[in-house]
Amino acid sequence: MCDQNISEQESEREYGFEEERFRLVLDRIREIAGTEEITDPITGTKEELSDEKKKSFCGDFFRRTAAFILTVVQYGEERRSGRFHELSLEKLQEYNEKLYGDIIGDAYERSYANPAYAAGRLGTGMGRLLSCLYMEIRGMVVYAAEGRLLDMTICCEIFMEVFCILEDGGGEPEVQKALYYFFSDYCDVTVDYRNRELLDPGLSFARNVVMDSDLEDLRYLYRYGEYVSENELETARYLNGLPEKTIIAMAATYTEGYRKGFELAHVDLSKKQFVDVRYCLGFERVIRAAVRQFGQMGLQAVLYRSPVNLMNRRDNLKIGYYGTSPNQQCDYDHRCDLGLFLNGDLKERKLSVMRTAFEKRKSLAAGMAGPAVMETFGEENFAPVNKPEAAAYEDWQLKLLAQMQQESTRITYQYINGEERSFTIISYPVPAIGKDFEAIFDETIRLNNLDYELYRQVQETMIGALDQCEQVEIKGRDGNETSLTVALQRLEDPQVQTKFENCLADVNIPLGEVFTSPVLKGTEGRLHVKELYIEGIYYKDIWFRIKDGMVQEYGCGSFLGEEEGKALVRETILHHHRTLPMGEFAIGTNTAAYRMAKKYGIFDKLKILIAEKTGPHFAFGDTCYSNGEERRVFNPDGKEIVAKDNEISILRKTKPKEAYFGCHTDITLPYDELDTITGVRADGSPGRIYGRLRPEILPESGGLGGL
């Protein structure tokens, strides 16, 4: 079986001229792989070599990397011939370890993927550059899996170019320049292909895995080329043991939530042709059912991988399908690699290719309905280590990066009309959550299907109280220093208008929150959370000082140094912006989710999707209605939600480049750190929305006992 990810027309081009080009560069790489006695990090075998072959500068890096490239090439050839798919599950696991073994566990300490190791062997500057190059070459594993020969070829060519520079006596400036032009010149390959992945159902690699595999034969997981851990294997085994009706029901919760999102937004889904399906490996049985259900809605699923190359990666965010990371510290160490090259010209080069790519595929973009995301929770938490050897951005580069992200978002929504799209997102646990996995999985299924009508009524009551208020005051307790005032928008006609959206089981599953876009002016104070996990990263004593809705100061105690903590927040919460507005204020009402987390002790394992339902939360960045503010949105009671803009987003009408930031990060204040939520009416009188409760008396079925 061959798993190529290219069309018949492109196959002729790539496997004609490209194959000859690939063979030429590969012959030279074979020579490098045998220039000194080393232990092959993949096979463990040794070669005996002559003295004359021990002269290359940075020789160990090139020999080990060349050996890795040859292993990947062999892997690609075996896939192309079909031999790979005849291997047993045990042999596939061994092969997976060969491809990813040098960055797993302790092996990472001796890998050139580790910038600290690379810097120790090669010097800081050269170490950063060659570690970045090695990570780009590691992407060849998935290119080999998908049959993307052009991508493999250009990786091999830049490897040889850097080798020749150093063999000829060149140094760090020449290597940096060569890598810069590699990333810039090949944007029309890497960025253009990424655009096609996002839009074109003709790239059917992952869909073929999901729809054509025997999912009871777990060997299918190795067709992706991703790292496959016990997490993916155990997830797939567990799902294979569930009745088909349960799988269909899980998929229906997901797909119906998507459909309801369009219905509630009064957007005609029948005008769309494609749905962007994102998931984690191991959930293919549910995804297969979902793809079929989307097909019954007239939507063709587009499935694509989370990007592996530098020009398409964005910090540690994973967008697409993916498996467990082989090494989260490795991901973290390389999150700022673009800082080695980013300047104004590279920013404009990427944006130019992106515009051209969207224009080339504008009909596909017009048919894209939006993302349907199935994410997971329960993975091992990660406390990052800041390494001085890792690449970092200069302050002037952070401004460029923020501008590039903003403009990328603007271009995307120019072609995928925000007024005509929607989304849904749902989450399930994985076995890494611990011994209670099966019980938590069953609880999560129940959580994702809570009583719609019960929550609708509870949240309508809460919204009715909030609509009478001009601001809301939130205060922490027991060491939580939160003291925050959120200003609310005014209603012209309270009989038909509302400030808060009644969030039920549609775009954001599970249900259980009411949210609004605050007025920035008058929103001020301190937000503090003692412990917080976002995307598996641990934050201790994270805090923000807000003035007129904008972040003024911030920090966290995750590191010994104050500046390190501040840098972590700026990078992962503010996404490199100097400041961000408060784009959302919400109150989570899902006491069933709170009780589940309390019962099993998994608050630190919850993704924000569920965590935000277990307390008040505040998002920094764009509003929840970003790029779709003109679309009329109504609550189930028929009232129109009018609080969709703030003083920043409204700039879309006069200064569109200043209206959006391309990010939205939620910070949840857990109920056990919350004292009160108090509404303040126009006459100054208070209206208690929430008062301190003992967790054991929170209702299981839903709704805040303190309402």
XYZ file of C-alpha atoms in Angstrom:
707
model
C 0.000 0.000 0.000
C 1.283 3.476 -0.870
C 0.281 6.459 1.255
C 1.204 9.324 -1.057
C -0.491 12.646 -0.414
C -0.194 14.102 -3.897
C -2.509 14.308 -6.868
C -1.863 12.305 -10.054
C -0.834 15.464 -11.920
C 1.665 16.504 -9.253
C 2.934 12.948 -8.923
C 4.212 13.017 -12.507
C 6.116 16.241 -11.826
C 7.555 15.251 -8.467
C 8.541 11.735 -9.421
C 10.161 12.808 -12.685
C 12.528 15.733 -12.383
C 12.292 15.808 -8.599
C 13.351 12.189 -8.252
C 16.521 12.799 -10.277
C 17.279 15.902 -8.219
C 16.690 13.949 -5.027
C 19.025 11.119 -6.037
C 21.840 13.533 -6.797
C 21.764 15.169 -3.380
C 21.252 11.817 -1.671
C 24.464 10.419 -3.179
C 26.426 13.201 -1.490
C 24.655 12.637 1.830
C 25.641 8.962 1.719
C 29.276 10.030 1.514
C 28.924 12.228 4.608
C 27.281 9.470 6.621
C 30.508 7.442 6.462
C 33.232 9.940 7.332
C 34.104 8.888 10.927
C 33.498 6.063 13.342
C 30.281 6.828 15.136
C 27.463 4.884 16.712
C 24.404 5.302 14.533
C 21.763 6.796 16.891
C 19.021 4.978 14.991
C 20.406 1.459 14.449
C 23.050 1.323 17.179
C 25.658 -0.082 14.708
C 29.237 1.205 14.322
C 31.407 1.899 11.282
C 35.226 1.805 11.174
C 36.646 4.806 9.330
C 39.953 6.158 8.083
C 41.819 9.150 9.507
C 41.394 11.240 6.359
C 37.663 11.200 6.908
C 37.887 12.886 10.307
C 38.526 16.463 9.217
C 35.081 17.953 8.730
C 34.154 20.959 10.899
C 31.009 20.089 12.893
C 31.583 16.573 11.564
C 29.618 14.714 14.215
C 26.536 16.819 13.559
C 26.648 16.165 9.834
C 27.416 12.460 10.123
C 24.659 11.801 12.629
C 22.182 13.927 10.700
C 23.143 12.238 7.434
C 22.544 8.849 9.071
C 19.125 10.066 10.211
C 18.279 11.284 6.694
C 19.199 7.901 5.228
C 16.968 6.162 7.763
C 14.081 8.433 6.780
C 14.742 7.826 3.067
C 14.696 4.066 3.655
C 11.438 4.513 5.588
C 9.946 6.417 2.645
C 11.027 3.769 0.152
C 9.539 0.980 2.238
C 6.263 2.878 2.489
C 6.236 3.564 -1.234
C 6.848 -0.097 -2.057
C 4.237 -1.330 0.407
C 6.720 -3.352 2.498
C 6.193 -1.091 5.508
C 2.521 -2.017 5.747
C 3.332 -5.715 5.978
C 5.289 -5.271 9.224
C 3.890 -6.524 12.519
C 2.709 -4.117 15.205
C 5.878 -4.823 17.196
C 8.125 -4.037 14.195
C 6.189 -0.845 13.500
C 6.730 0.210 17.102
C 10.462 -0.445 16.715
C 10.503 1.612 13.514
C 8.672 4.439 15.265
C 11.337 4.409 17.983
C 14.078 4.609 15.332
C 12.503 7.694 13.797
C 11.817 9.520 17.061
C 14.176 7.842 19.513
C 16.829 10.573 19.644
C 14.389 13.135 21.095
C 12.571 10.877 23.575
C 13.422 10.986 27.265
C 17.093 11.063 28.235
C 18.213 10.635 24.613
C 17.227 14.273 24.049
C 20.109 15.368 26.284
C 22.517 14.003 23.644
C 20.566 15.086 20.570
C 21.352 17.966 18.240
C 17.656 18.773 18.484
C 18.528 20.016 21.969
C 19.957 23.547 21.540
C 21.830 23.229 24.840
C 23.636 20.096 23.621
C 24.235 21.631 20.196
C 25.628 24.811 21.751
C 27.923 22.788 24.006
C 29.397 20.991 20.998
C 29.353 23.791 18.438
C 29.152 27.115 20.305
C 25.982 29.051 21.073
C 25.479 30.796 17.725
C 26.296 27.836 15.496
C 24.530 25.475 17.886
C 21.256 27.390 17.587
C 21.469 27.453 13.801
C 22.299 23.771 13.341
C 19.782 22.687 15.971
C 17.136 24.642 14.039
C 18.302 22.980 10.810
C 18.079 19.564 12.422
C 14.491 20.193 13.507
C 13.604 21.200 9.958
C 15.174 17.967 8.715
C 13.229 15.967 11.289
C 10.120 17.067 9.377
C 11.234 14.699 6.632
C 9.631 11.835 8.557
C 6.131 13.072 7.786
C 7.119 14.114 4.251
C 8.271 10.534 3.652
C 4.999 9.224 5.096
C 2.970 11.424 2.735
C 5.211 10.917 -0.312
C 6.206 14.601 -0.501
C 9.451 14.225 -2.425
C 9.932 17.923 -3.144
C 9.884 18.771 0.570
C 12.371 15.984 1.274
C 14.613 17.185 -1.533
C 14.836 20.786 -0.391
C 15.617 19.655 3.180
C 18.469 17.524 1.863
C 19.719 20.364 -0.327
C 19.916 22.907 2.500
C 21.698 20.285 4.609
C 24.309 19.890 1.854
C 24.577 23.640 1.304
C 25.387 24.260 4.966
C 27.854 21.360 4.936
C 29.673 22.831 1.947
C 29.793 26.299 3.536
C 31.584 24.917 6.574
C 33.822 22.605 4.553
C 34.951 25.662 2.572
C 35.840 27.574 5.727
C 32.680 29.615 6.115
C 31.259 30.425 9.503
C 28.154 31.406 11.391
C 27.223 34.475 9.244
C 27.311 32.423 6.045
C 25.267 29.615 7.582
C 22.692 32.066 8.933
C 22.407 33.688 5.487
C 21.975 30.344 3.723
C 19.244 29.277 6.119
C 17.515 32.650 5.862
C 17.272 32.390 2.071
C 16.192 28.760 2.314
C 13.214 29.697 4.483
C 12.437 32.785 2.406
C 12.888 31.327 -1.078
C 10.930 28.164 -0.344
C 7.922 29.929 1.149
C 6.229 29.313 -2.174
C 6.584 25.598 -1.414
C 6.029 25.404 2.360
C 3.482 28.193 2.887
C 1.623 27.479 -0.331
C 1.341 23.771 0.495
C 0.078 24.589 3.970
C -2.627 26.752 2.437
C -3.623 23.887 0.164
C -3.711 21.475 3.118
C -6.168 23.745 4.912
C -8.567 23.997 1.980
C -8.229 21.201 -0.556
C -10.020 17.879 0.049
C -7.946 16.526 -2.855
C -5.131 16.053 -0.354
C -6.672 12.922 1.076
C -3.773 11.325 2.980
C -5.312 11.497 6.467
C -8.862 10.949 5.238
C -7.673 7.734 3.580
C -6.144 6.598 6.875
C -9.384 7.290 8.743
C -11.852 5.971 6.191
C -9.985 3.063 4.563
C -8.063 1.445 7.425
C -9.098 -1.549 9.467
C -9.316 0.411 12.712
C -9.331 -2.759 14.817
C -5.821 -3.428 13.509
C -3.840 -0.818 15.437
C -1.100 -0.838 12.831
C -3.130 1.853 11.084
C -1.787 4.435 13.577
C 1.676 4.106 12.062
C 0.445 5.120 8.629
C 0.526 8.778 9.721
C 4.267 9.003 10.320
C 3.586 10.703 13.656
C 5.115 9.581 16.926
C 2.778 6.939 18.373
C 2.842 6.468 22.144
C 0.925 4.134 24.429
C -1.560 6.985 24.769
C -2.708 6.656 21.144
C -2.640 2.862 21.225
C -4.671 2.641 24.440
C -7.161 5.261 23.228
C -7.764 3.327 20.017
C -8.100 0.040 21.931
C -10.625 1.565 24.307
C -12.727 3.062 21.529
C -12.649 -0.240 19.662
C -14.281 -1.804 22.709
C -17.227 0.612 22.754
C -20.553 -0.266 21.080
C -21.094 1.242 17.657
C -24.128 3.152 18.925
C -21.916 4.908 21.510
C -19.413 5.893 18.804
C -22.204 7.212 16.581
C -23.678 9.161 19.499
C -20.271 10.699 20.340
C -19.838 11.737 16.720
C -23.384 13.119 16.603
C -22.795 15.333 19.641
C -19.830 16.788 17.758
C -21.441 17.167 14.333
C -24.818 18.342 15.641
C -23.066 20.957 17.744
C -21.469 22.170 14.533
C -24.808 22.294 12.713
C -26.519 24.067 15.629
C -23.822 26.718 15.597
C -24.842 27.710 12.088
C -28.516 27.489 12.940
C -28.252 29.764 15.993
C -26.142 32.235 14.032
C -28.698 32.263 11.203
C -26.019 31.242 8.698
C -26.974 29.008 5.772
C -24.770 25.922 6.064
C -26.082 24.545 2.766
C -23.955 27.112 0.914
C -20.765 25.496 2.193
C -18.946 22.456 0.831
C -16.108 21.731 3.268
C -15.516 21.276 6.990
C -12.079 21.557 8.628
C -11.809 18.468 10.896
C -9.106 18.501 13.609
C -8.456 15.638 16.013
C -5.890 13.652 18.007
C -4.579 10.269 16.940
C -6.446 7.347 18.467
C -9.919 8.831 17.920
C -10.259 7.653 14.307
C -13.308 5.508 14.986
C -15.258 8.566 16.158
C -13.816 10.734 13.393
C -14.858 8.188 10.754
C -18.443 8.355 12.011
C -18.245 12.158 12.088
C -16.931 12.355 8.521
C -19.915 10.306 7.379
C -22.332 12.480 9.351
C -20.810 15.648 7.912
C -21.215 14.047 4.481
C -24.939 13.708 5.147
C -24.960 17.481 5.767
C -23.341 18.021 2.370
C -19.885 18.760 3.805
C -16.674 17.116 2.659
C -14.089 16.751 5.421
C -10.643 18.309 5.060
C -8.098 16.643 7.368
C -4.545 17.931 7.686
C -1.521 17.532 9.909
C -0.282 20.009 12.490
C 2.663 21.743 10.730
C 6.244 20.594 11.239
C 8.208 23.205 9.279
C 9.395 26.513 10.683
C 7.509 28.866 8.375
C 4.164 27.338 9.329
C 4.624 26.566 13.014
C 3.232 29.056 15.518
C 4.826 28.820 18.941
C 3.605 25.572 20.535
C 0.130 25.647 19.022
C -0.945 22.496 17.222
C -3.553 23.052 14.533
C -4.641 20.002 12.596
C -4.273 16.361 13.618
C -1.408 15.230 15.840
C -0.249 12.619 18.303
C 1.450 12.854 21.665
C 4.564 15.007 21.492
C 7.757 12.907 21.700
C 9.231 15.642 23.894
C 7.428 18.789 25.058
C 10.689 20.408 26.151
C 11.972 19.970 22.593
C 8.867 21.713 21.254
C 9.369 24.485 23.804
C 13.080 24.854 23.028
C 12.301 25.521 19.361
C 9.255 27.738 19.763
C 11.275 30.889 18.891
C 13.493 29.494 16.120
C 11.989 31.970 13.676
C 13.766 34.650 15.722
C 17.040 33.472 14.153
C 15.853 34.843 10.807
C 12.796 37.070 11.164
C 13.000 40.536 9.619
C 10.627 42.771 7.699
C 11.453 41.176 4.349
C 10.782 37.639 5.595
C 7.502 38.767 7.147
C 6.378 40.329 3.854
C 7.578 37.317 1.880
C 5.414 34.942 3.913
C 2.375 37.225 3.767
C 2.780 37.698 0.023
C 2.846 33.946 -0.602
C -0.127 33.519 1.714
C -2.168 36.097 -0.238
C -1.258 34.465 -3.542
C -2.127 31.011 -2.210
C -5.561 32.119 -0.997
C -6.252 33.939 -4.255
C -5.336 30.783 -6.185
C -7.794 28.780 -4.068
C -10.424 31.404 -3.380
C -13.283 29.189 -4.542
C -12.209 26.483 -2.081
C -11.846 29.105 0.654
C -15.345 30.425 -0.041
C -16.708 26.909 0.480
C -14.979 26.362 3.834
C -17.522 26.294 6.675
C -14.983 26.399 9.510
C -13.260 24.066 11.980
C -14.712 21.129 13.900
C -12.231 20.330 16.640
C -12.037 17.189 18.765
C -9.311 17.721 21.356
C -8.132 15.735 24.342
C -7.255 16.305 27.978
C -5.347 14.344 30.567
C -1.869 14.459 29.041
C 1.102 14.785 31.372
C 1.550 18.384 32.470
C 4.690 20.203 31.492
C 6.778 22.678 33.467
C 9.080 24.256 30.861
C 12.758 24.944 31.402
C 14.077 28.158 29.864
C 17.406 27.460 28.184
C 19.716 30.392 27.406
C 21.002 28.428 24.411
C 17.556 28.338 22.778
C 16.647 30.936 20.157
C 14.788 34.020 21.366
C 13.148 37.034 19.754
C 14.498 40.547 20.006
C 11.952 43.189 21.031
C 11.801 44.595 17.493
C 11.137 41.086 16.161
C 8.257 40.611 18.574
C 6.570 43.610 16.978
C 7.099 42.105 13.532
C 5.782 38.750 14.712
C 2.650 40.319 16.167
C 2.098 42.255 12.935
C 2.560 39.094 10.870
C 0.041 37.187 12.982
C -2.481 40.010 12.758
C -2.105 40.317 8.996
C -2.278 36.527 8.537
C -5.603 36.523 10.371
C -6.880 39.403 8.261
C -5.914 37.636 5.018
C -7.541 34.388 6.161
C -10.844 36.073 6.952
C -10.730 38.018 3.716
C -11.117 34.691 1.890
C -12.929 32.604 4.532
C -15.658 35.061 5.395
C -16.054 35.278 9.150
C -19.707 36.249 8.745
C -20.396 32.943 6.972
C -18.469 30.483 9.132
C -18.847 28.789 12.483
C -17.066 26.096 14.468
C -17.437 23.512 17.177
C -15.018 22.110 19.732
C -15.357 19.107 22.027
C -12.940 17.310 24.348
C -12.371 13.766 25.657
C -9.826 12.305 28.098
C -6.900 10.089 27.136
C -5.426 7.167 29.122
C -2.542 9.314 30.389
C -5.040 10.870 32.803
C -4.527 7.862 35.067
C -6.228 4.837 36.568
C -9.706 6.410 36.426
C -9.545 6.907 32.656
C -12.581 4.785 31.798
C -14.732 6.329 34.545
C -13.669 9.835 33.508
C -14.389 8.998 29.863
C -17.924 7.899 30.754
C -18.381 11.056 32.862
C -17.182 13.182 29.951
C -19.693 11.608 27.574
C -22.399 12.506 30.093
C -20.913 15.974 30.495
C -21.044 16.550 26.748
C -24.747 15.648 26.716
C -26.143 17.518 29.725
C -29.740 18.706 29.843
C -29.984 21.551 27.336
C -33.247 22.900 28.684
C -32.123 22.922 32.311
C -29.031 24.947 31.544
C -30.920 27.220 29.175
C -33.279 28.205 31.961
C -30.551 28.611 34.599
C -28.439 30.743 32.301
C -31.388 32.825 31.117
C -32.026 33.717 34.756
C -28.401 34.689 35.249
C -28.381 36.754 32.039
C -31.562 38.492 33.149
C -29.758 39.636 36.290
C -26.598 40.639 34.435
C -28.538 42.642 31.838
C -29.650 44.954 34.649
C -26.038 45.720 35.583
C -23.564 48.280 34.265
C -20.553 46.520 35.704
C -19.549 43.340 37.506
C -17.116 43.051 40.404
C -15.107 39.849 40.929
C -13.160 39.163 44.123
C -10.920 36.286 45.126
C -10.417 34.613 48.487
C -8.005 32.426 50.481
C -4.867 33.974 49.019
C -6.294 34.818 45.626
C -5.695 38.537 45.081
C -8.270 39.089 42.334
C -10.141 42.381 42.630
C -11.517 43.262 39.251
C -14.272 45.423 37.818
C -15.659 44.580 34.369
C -17.652 47.264 32.544
C -20.681 46.074 30.562
C -22.278 47.533 27.477
C -25.625 49.294 27.663
C -28.833 48.064 26.080
C -31.028 50.333 23.992
C -34.027 47.992 24.252
C -33.761 45.366 27.033
C -36.977 43.753 25.830
C -35.325 42.446 22.670
C -31.598 42.834 23.368
C -29.108 41.185 25.729
C -25.487 41.659 26.747
C -24.574 38.014 27.298
C -24.677 34.971 25.060
C -26.347 31.885 26.496
C -23.715 29.275 25.592
C -25.283 25.858 25.232
C -24.241 22.640 23.492
C -23.388 23.921 20.035
C -20.109 25.542 19.080
C -18.563 25.116 22.512
C -19.152 21.705 24.095
C -19.854 21.036 26.947
C -22.434 23.677 27.629
C -22.364 25.893 30.684
C -21.333 29.524 30.424
C -22.625 32.986 29.676
C -20.228 35.424 28.048
C -19.936 38.962 26.733
C -17.498 41.421 25.165
C -16.737 43.938 27.937
C -16.505 47.680 27.505
C -12.798 48.398 27.818
C -13.087 51.808 29.463
C -13.817 51.208 33.139
C -12.653 47.595 33.105
C -9.794 47.551 35.586
C -8.165 45.910 38.566
C -6.093 42.817 39.274
C -6.656 39.266 38.054
C -4.760 36.548 39.891
C -4.838 32.747 39.708
C -2.720 30.667 42.076
C -2.321 27.685 39.728
C -3.210 27.480 36.068
C -2.591 25.050 33.214
C -2.985 26.105 29.609
C -2.129 23.636 26.831
C -0.259 21.543 29.391
C 1.998 24.398 30.556
C 1.996 25.139 34.265
C 1.681 28.719 35.552
C 2.142 29.520 39.229
C 0.687 32.742 40.680
C -0.098 34.266 37.302
C -1.387 37.845 37.511
C -2.444 40.768 35.340
C -3.086 44.423 36.123
C -5.801 45.847 33.878
C -6.514 49.514 33.108
C -9.319 50.535 30.748
C -9.554 46.963 29.561
C -5.897 46.710 28.509
C -3.161 44.626 30.125
C -0.739 47.045 31.806
C 1.461 44.692 33.825
C 1.719 40.933 34.223
C 3.856 38.135 35.571
C 3.964 34.666 37.068
C 6.045 32.742 39.570
C 6.770 29.680 37.414
C 10.488 30.490 37.390
C 12.931 31.788 39.950
C 13.474 34.991 38.005
C 10.762 37.630 37.626
C 11.773 38.396 34.045
C 11.516 34.723 33.052
C 7.974 34.553 34.382
C 7.043 37.736 32.570
C 8.555 36.415 29.332
C 6.503 33.201 29.599
C 3.260 35.180 29.953
C 4.108 37.537 27.114
C 4.911 34.642 24.836
C 2.102 32.203 25.618
C -0.762 34.415 26.837
C -0.129 37.734 25.075
C 1.330 35.984 22.007
C 4.216 38.451 21.785
C 2.019 41.559 21.875
C 3.031 44.376 24.221
C -0.535 44.498 25.509
C -3.925 42.985 24.706
C -7.508 43.972 25.509
C -9.869 41.883 27.593
C -11.889 40.391 24.768
C -14.254 38.285 26.852
C -15.761 38.079 30.323
C -17.707 34.929 31.124
C -19.188 33.005 34.006
C -19.007 29.230 33.884
C -22.074 27.456 35.262
C -21.232 23.804 34.694
C -21.202 22.456 38.233
C -21.219 18.908 36.855
C -17.821 19.583 35.283
C -16.621 21.140 38.539
C -17.714 18.109 40.543
C -16.084 15.693 38.072
C -12.784 17.566 38.272
C -13.006 17.680 42.081
C -13.941 14.016 42.403
C -11.045 12.723 40.325
C -8.546 15.471 41.179
C -8.036 16.476 37.556
C -8.382 20.260 37.549
C -4.784 20.462 36.343
C -5.579 18.094 33.461
C -8.578 19.914 31.978
C -8.261 21.760 28.705
C -9.607 25.291 28.774
C -12.724 24.096 26.932
C -13.954 22.376 30.105
C -12.015 24.400 32.663
C -13.670 27.638 31.540
C -17.073 26.170 32.428
C -15.983 25.674 36.065
C -15.549 29.335 37.044
C -15.535 32.919 35.808
C -13.009 33.472 33.042
C -11.450 36.297 31.131
C -9.926 36.137 27.659
C -7.162 38.404 26.421
C -7.075 39.164 22.720
C -9.900 39.304 20.216
C -13.560 39.062 21.201
C -15.511 35.830 20.771
C -17.097 37.395 17.678
C -13.826 38.247 15.950
C -14.286 38.808 12.204
C -17.987 38.047 12.515
C -19.366 41.037 14.387
C -21.874 42.015 11.711
C -23.600 38.663 11.902
C -26.728 38.867 14.054
C -26.704 36.391 16.949
C -29.693 35.465 19.122
C -30.152 33.580 22.363
C -32.751 30.781 22.558
C -35.199 33.252 24.150
C -35.094 35.319 20.953
C -33.114 38.252 22.352
C -30.339 39.566 20.136
C -26.815 39.702 21.538
C -25.540 43.226 20.964
C -22.355 43.212 23.066
C -20.062 41.852 20.369
C -17.633 44.732 19.813
C -15.252 46.666 22.007
C -13.275 49.854 21.420
C -10.542 47.880 19.607
C -12.581 45.538 17.405
C -14.782 48.413 16.180
C -11.676 49.801 14.464
C -12.332 47.242 11.725
C -14.541 49.909 10.133
C -11.829 52.582 9.998
C -8.438 50.946 10.686
C -8.865 47.237 9.911
C -5.201 46.398 10.513
C -5.531 47.552 14.126
C -8.791 45.758 14.949
C -7.599 42.201 15.501
C -4.712 40.438 17.198
C -5.223 36.881 15.952
C -5.325 35.383 19.453
C -7.781 34.723 22.289
C -6.531 33.080 25.495
C -8.817 32.251 28.417
C -7.791 32.593 32.057
C -10.146 30.763 34.445
C -10.546 31.720 38.098
C -11.575 28.467 39.837
C -14.529 28.539 42.204
C -12.422 27.467 45.174
C -10.438 30.717 44.764
C -13.523 32.875 44.163
C -15.262 34.887 46.871
C -18.017 36.818 45.061
C -19.323 37.958 41.703
C -21.423 41.054 42.214
C -23.363 43.006 39.609
C -23.688 46.783 40.032
C -26.845 48.387 38.653
C -27.131 51.864 37.164
C -28.322 53.281 40.490
C -25.279 51.816 42.241
C -27.165 49.067 44.041
C -25.464 45.652 44.138
C -26.914 42.432 42.793
C -25.186 39.268 44.004
C -24.575 36.891 41.114
C -22.456 34.387 43.013
C -21.495 33.998 46.670
C -19.046 31.641 48.301
C -20.289 28.039 48.377
C -19.027 24.780 49.730
C -18.148 22.614 46.685
C -19.939 19.582 48.146
C -23.325 21.309 47.858
C -22.945 22.271 44.211
C -25.683 20.543 42.195
C -24.634 17.658 39.968
C -27.163 18.361 37.257
C -26.073 21.909 36.565
C -26.606 25.500 37.511
C -24.966 27.546 40.219
C -26.422 27.062 43.659
C -25.386 30.636 44.418
C -27.477 32.162 41.660
